[in-house]
Each structure stands twice: as C-alpha cells, then as structure tokens.
Amino acid sequence: AQSVTQLGSHVSVSEGALVLLRCNYSSSVPPYLFWYVQYPNQGLQLLLKYTTGATLVKGINGFEAEFKKSETSFHLTKPSAHMSDAAEYFCAVSDNSNYQLIWGAGTKLIIKP
Amino acid sequence: DAGVIQSPRHEVTEMGQEVTLRCKPISGHNSLFWYRQTMMRGLELLIYFNNNVPIDDSGMPEDRFSAKMPNASFSTLKIQPSEPRDSAVYFCASRAGSANTEAFFGQGTRLTVV
C-alpha cells in the first residue's frame, strides 16, 4: 500500500535561510510525486510534480524537489526563504495501481523575521 | 477555465439541519474528490468519483453523509442531519484521471454547525 510521511508538522526557518521540507513515500510501483502549498483560507495549489525523466524538478516561487528512488524521498527545498512562503505544505503520491492521491499530514512552514 | 468552483464559500447552520455543498469540476476532468480538513484530523478523503461513479466512499464518516455526481459537471455533498462535529472546511478537487496528473482544488466551503 502507498503511504507518505512528512517529517515535522512544523518547520521554522529565518528569512533568507534554506528551506528543507522532508517527504518519504512508499510505493510498490514507480511513483508520481507532488508537492502542494496551502495558504491560509485557501485551497491547495500545485507547487511541482515528478512523473518521469529528470529527477530534479523545479516549481513555482523558487521551490524545487529531487526524486531519490534509493532513499524513497522527494524533499522540497528553496535556497532563501521569504516571509510570503509561510504556509502549509503537503506531499502526495500516486501511481498506476491506484489513481487516488495519497497525502502526507502536512508541514507548516514558519518564517522568522 | 475558471477552475474548480465550490459553493457556498461559507455556511453556518444549526445542528439538525440539512446542508448541501456543491462543486463544479474543471471541464474535461473525469475524477472528482471530496475532502474534509480540520485542525485535529488534517486532510481526509471522503469520497472519490471516476466518470461520475463513486469508486471509494470508505472515508465517508457515517450515513449522515452522502455524495452524488449526476453528471460530469456537478457534484454535491450532503449532510443530514448536521452535527457540530461536522464543522470543517470541505474541499472539492478534480483531476484529468491519469495517475500522473495533478488534482486541482476549489477554494473550499467553511462549514460551521452551531
């Protein structure tokens, strides 16, 4: 069965510092991986996704994530945090055995001035 | 496309009343999801439709909840009777139906049952 684990329900970084949000998945077949962002009082919107090909994927707002099959990970990074990045981030997995999206519990990113 | 459209955006109702939430998916998308989000339980999948047919409703909390998708452009989630513990934000999302495509979310309906 598929599952997604996001390490840390809350992550706090200083403005300008590196952002690293962790996501590990389990899937018995090649996965499709997604990161979403949710700003307060809004729906979830796609940041980036990995389907096939290049394992380093770039998304909106300067975020990127790298698919590492050997580590079953898809961590999200951004070199320099902005105050506007404060939001909740969700990792999700899908594969051809199950068209549903399986979601992680989410990580709230807090940006310190 | 205007994206996934949900109505109403906010709903306040009294315990025991019937509540109906509505969703219009993106045209051409053949998968539709209803989610519930609360502080305590996070994001929960309630039900999933593919080509208007319910595929997995194991997340529907109890018989008070029902969902329909009479056609490809409309879905409803009904709670009857509503209870205070149903207070949450309910999201509808649609997807093109392939496992490698992303889901698009509506803005949500914030339900408060008093």
Coordinates of C-alpha atoms in Angstrom, one line a residue:
Chain A
A1 CA 0.0 0.0 0.0
Q2 CA 1.1 3.5 -0.7
S3 CA 1.9 5.9 2.1
V4 CA 3.6 9.3 2.6
T5 CA 5.5 10.5 5.6
Q6 CA 6.3 14.2 6.1
L7 CA 8.9 14.7 8.9
G8 CA 8.0 17.6 11.1
S9 CA 4.5 19.0 11.5
H10 CA 6.1 22.4 11.9
V11 CA 9.3 23.8 10.5
S12 CA 10.7 27.2 11.4
V13 CA 13.4 29.0 9.5
S14 CA 14.7 32.5 9.4
E15 CA 14.0 34.8 6.4
G16 CA 16.8 34.2 3.9
A17 CA 17.7 30.8 5.2
L18 CA 17.4 27.5 3.4
V19 CA 14.0 25.8 3.4
L20 CA 14.0 22.0 3.6
L21 CA 10.8 20.1 3.9
R22 CA 11.0 16.3 4.0
C23 CA 8.8 13.8 2.3
N24 CA 9.3 10.0 2.2
Y25 CA 6.9 7.7 0.4
S26 CA 6.3 4.0 -0.1
S27 CA 5.0 2.6 -3.3
S28 CA 5.4 -0.8 -4.9
V29 CA 5.5 0.6 -8.4
P30 CA 7.1 3.7 -9.9
P31 CA 5.5 6.7 -8.1
Y32 CA 4.3 10.0 -9.3
L33 CA 5.1 12.6 -6.6
F34 CA 3.5 16.0 -5.9
W35 CA 4.1 19.0 -3.6
Y36 CA 1.2 21.3 -2.9
V37 CA 1.0 24.6 -0.9
Q38 CA -1.9 25.9 1.1
Y39 CA -2.0 29.5 2.1
P40 CA -4.4 30.5 4.9
N41 CA -8.1 30.3 4.0
Q42 CA -7.3 28.9 0.5
G43 CA -7.4 25.6 -1.3
L44 CA -4.3 23.6 -2.1
Q45 CA -2.3 24.5 -5.2
L46 CA 0.4 22.6 -7.0
L47 CA 4.0 23.6 -6.4
L48 CA 5.6 21.0 -8.5
K49 CA 5.4 17.4 -9.6
Y50 CA 7.6 14.5 -10.6
T51 CA 6.3 12.0 -13.2
T52 CA 9.3 10.7 -15.2
G53 CA 12.6 12.0 -16.6
A54 CA 14.7 14.4 -14.7
T55 CA 14.8 13.7 -11.0
L56 CA 15.3 17.4 -10.0
V57 CA 12.1 19.3 -10.7
K58 CA 11.5 23.0 -10.4
G59 CA 8.3 24.6 -9.4
I60 CA 6.7 27.9 -8.7
N61 CA 8.1 30.5 -6.3
G62 CA 11.6 29.2 -6.4
F63 CA 10.9 25.8 -4.9
E64 CA 12.4 22.6 -6.2
A65 CA 12.4 18.9 -5.2
E66 CA 14.6 15.9 -6.0
F67 CA 13.3 12.4 -6.5
K68 CA 15.7 9.9 -4.9
K69 CA 14.5 6.4 -5.6
S70 CA 17.1 4.8 -3.5
E71 CA 16.0 6.8 -0.5
T72 CA 12.3 6.8 -1.4
S73 CA 12.4 10.5 -0.8
F74 CA 11.1 13.7 -2.5
H75 CA 12.3 16.5 -0.3
L76 CA 11.3 20.1 -1.1
T77 CA 13.9 22.9 -0.9
K78 CA 14.2 26.6 -1.5
P79 CA 17.6 28.4 -1.2
S80 CA 16.3 31.5 0.5
A81 CA 13.0 31.8 2.5
H82 CA 10.7 34.7 2.1
M83 CA 8.0 35.8 4.5
S84 CA 5.5 35.0 1.8
D85 CA 6.5 31.3 1.9
A86 CA 4.7 30.9 5.3
A87 CA 2.1 28.3 4.5
E88 CA 1.3 24.6 4.9
Y89 CA 3.0 22.2 2.5
F90 CA 1.6 18.8 1.5
C91 CA 3.4 15.9 -0.2
A92 CA 1.3 13.4 -2.2
V93 CA 2.0 10.2 -4.1
S94 CA 0.1 8.4 -6.9
D95 CA 0.9 5.5 -9.1
N96 CA -0.7 3.5 -11.9
S97 CA -2.1 0.9 -9.4
N98 CA -4.2 3.5 -7.6
Y99 CA -5.4 6.7 -9.2
Q100 CA -6.1 8.3 -5.9
L101 CA -3.6 10.8 -4.4
I102 CA -2.2 9.6 -1.0
W103 CA -1.4 12.6 1.2
G104 CA 1.1 13.3 3.8
A105 CA 0.0 15.0 7.0
G106 CA 1.4 18.4 6.0
T107 CA 4.2 20.6 7.3
K108 CA 3.5 24.2 8.4
L109 CA 6.4 26.4 7.4
I110 CA 7.0 29.3 9.8
I111 CA 9.3 32.1 8.6
K112 CA 11.1 34.2 11.3
P113 CA 11.9 37.8 10.5
Chain B
D1 CA -11.2 27.7 -17.3
A2 CA -12.4 29.1 -14.0
G3 CA -11.0 26.2 -12.1
V4 CA -13.0 24.1 -9.6
I5 CA -15.9 26.1 -8.3
Q6 CA -17.4 25.4 -4.9
S7 CA -20.5 26.9 -3.3
P8 CA -21.2 28.3 -0.8
R9 CA -17.9 29.6 0.5
H10 CA -19.2 29.8 4.0
E11 CA -22.2 28.1 5.6
V12 CA -23.4 28.5 9.1
T13 CA -26.3 26.2 10.1
E14 CA -28.0 24.9 13.2
M15 CA -27.5 21.4 14.4
G16 CA -30.0 19.0 12.9
Q17 CA -30.4 20.9 9.6
E18 CA -29.6 19.6 6.2
V19 CA -26.5 21.0 4.5
T20 CA -25.7 20.7 0.8
L21 CA -22.3 21.6 -0.6
R22 CA -21.8 22.0 -4.3
C23 CA -18.9 21.5 -6.7
K24 CA -18.3 22.2 -10.4
P25 CA -15.2 20.4 -11.6
I26 CA -12.9 21.6 -14.4
S27 CA -14.4 20.7 -17.7
G28 CA -12.8 17.5 -19.1
H29 CA -11.7 16.2 -15.8
N30 CA -13.1 12.7 -15.1
S31 CA -12.1 12.3 -11.5
L32 CA -13.6 14.2 -8.6
F33 CA -12.7 14.1 -4.9
W34 CA -14.3 15.4 -1.7
Y35 CA -12.0 16.2 1.2
R36 CA -12.6 17.4 4.7
Q37 CA -9.9 19.4 6.6
T38 CA -9.8 20.1 10.3
M39 CA -7.1 21.0 12.7
M40 CA -7.4 17.7 14.6
R41 CA -7.6 15.3 11.7
G42 CA -5.9 17.2 8.8
L43 CA -6.9 16.5 5.2
E44 CA -9.2 13.5 4.9
L45 CA -10.6 11.9 1.7
L46 CA -14.3 11.4 2.0
I47 CA -15.2 10.1 -1.4
Y48 CA -13.8 9.7 -4.9
F49 CA -15.7 9.6 -8.2
N50 CA -14.4 8.4 -11.6
N51 CA -16.5 9.1 -14.6
N52 CA -19.4 10.1 -12.3
V53 CA -19.3 6.7 -10.5
P54 CA -18.3 6.5 -6.8
I55 CA -15.2 4.4 -6.6
D56 CA -14.2 4.7 -2.9
D57 CA -16.5 6.1 -0.2
S58 CA -14.7 4.5 2.7
G59 CA -13.9 7.9 4.1
M60 CA -17.5 9.0 4.5
P61 CA -17.8 9.2 8.2
E62 CA -21.3 7.8 8.6
D63 CA -24.7 7.5 7.0
R64 CA -25.5 11.2 7.6
F65 CA -23.1 12.0 4.8
S66 CA -24.0 11.3 1.1
A67 CA -22.5 12.4 -2.2
K68 CA -23.8 12.4 -5.7
M69 CA -22.4 13.2 -9.1
P70 CA -25.4 13.2 -11.5
N71 CA -23.3 14.4 -14.4
A72 CA -19.7 15.3 -15.3
S73 CA -20.1 18.9 -14.4
F74 CA -21.7 18.8 -11.0
S75 CA -21.4 17.1 -7.6
T76 CA -23.0 17.5 -4.2
L77 CA -22.1 16.5 -0.7
K78 CA -25.0 16.4 1.7
I79 CA -25.0 16.1 5.4
Q80 CA -28.3 15.3 7.1
P81 CA -28.7 15.9 9.9
S82 CA -25.7 18.1 10.6
E83 CA -23.8 18.0 13.9
P84 CA -21.3 20.4 15.5
R85 CA -18.5 17.9 14.9
D86 CA -19.1 18.2 11.2
S87 CA -17.7 21.8 11.3
A88 CA -14.7 21.8 9.0
V89 CA -13.5 23.1 5.6
Y90 CA -14.7 20.9 2.8
F91 CA -12.8 20.8 -0.4
C92 CA -13.7 19.5 -3.8
A93 CA -10.9 18.6 -6.3
S94 CA -10.9 17.4 -9.8
R95 CA -8.3 15.6 -11.9
A96 CA -7.9 14.5 -15.5
G97 CA -7.9 10.9 -14.5
S98 CA -4.4 9.8 -15.1
A99 CA -2.2 8.9 -12.2
N100 CA 0.5 11.3 -13.3
T101 CA -1.8 14.3 -13.4
E102 CA -2.3 16.7 -10.5
A103 CA -5.6 17.5 -8.7
F104 CA -7.0 21.0 -8.9
F105 CA -8.7 22.2 -5.7
G106 CA -11.6 24.5 -5.2
Q107 CA -11.4 27.3 -2.6
G108 CA -13.4 25.2 -0.1
T109 CA -16.6 25.6 1.9
R110 CA -16.2 26.5 5.5
L111 CA -19.0 24.8 7.4
T112 CA -19.9 25.8 10.9
V113 CA -22.6 23.9 12.7
V114 CA -23.9 25.5 15.9

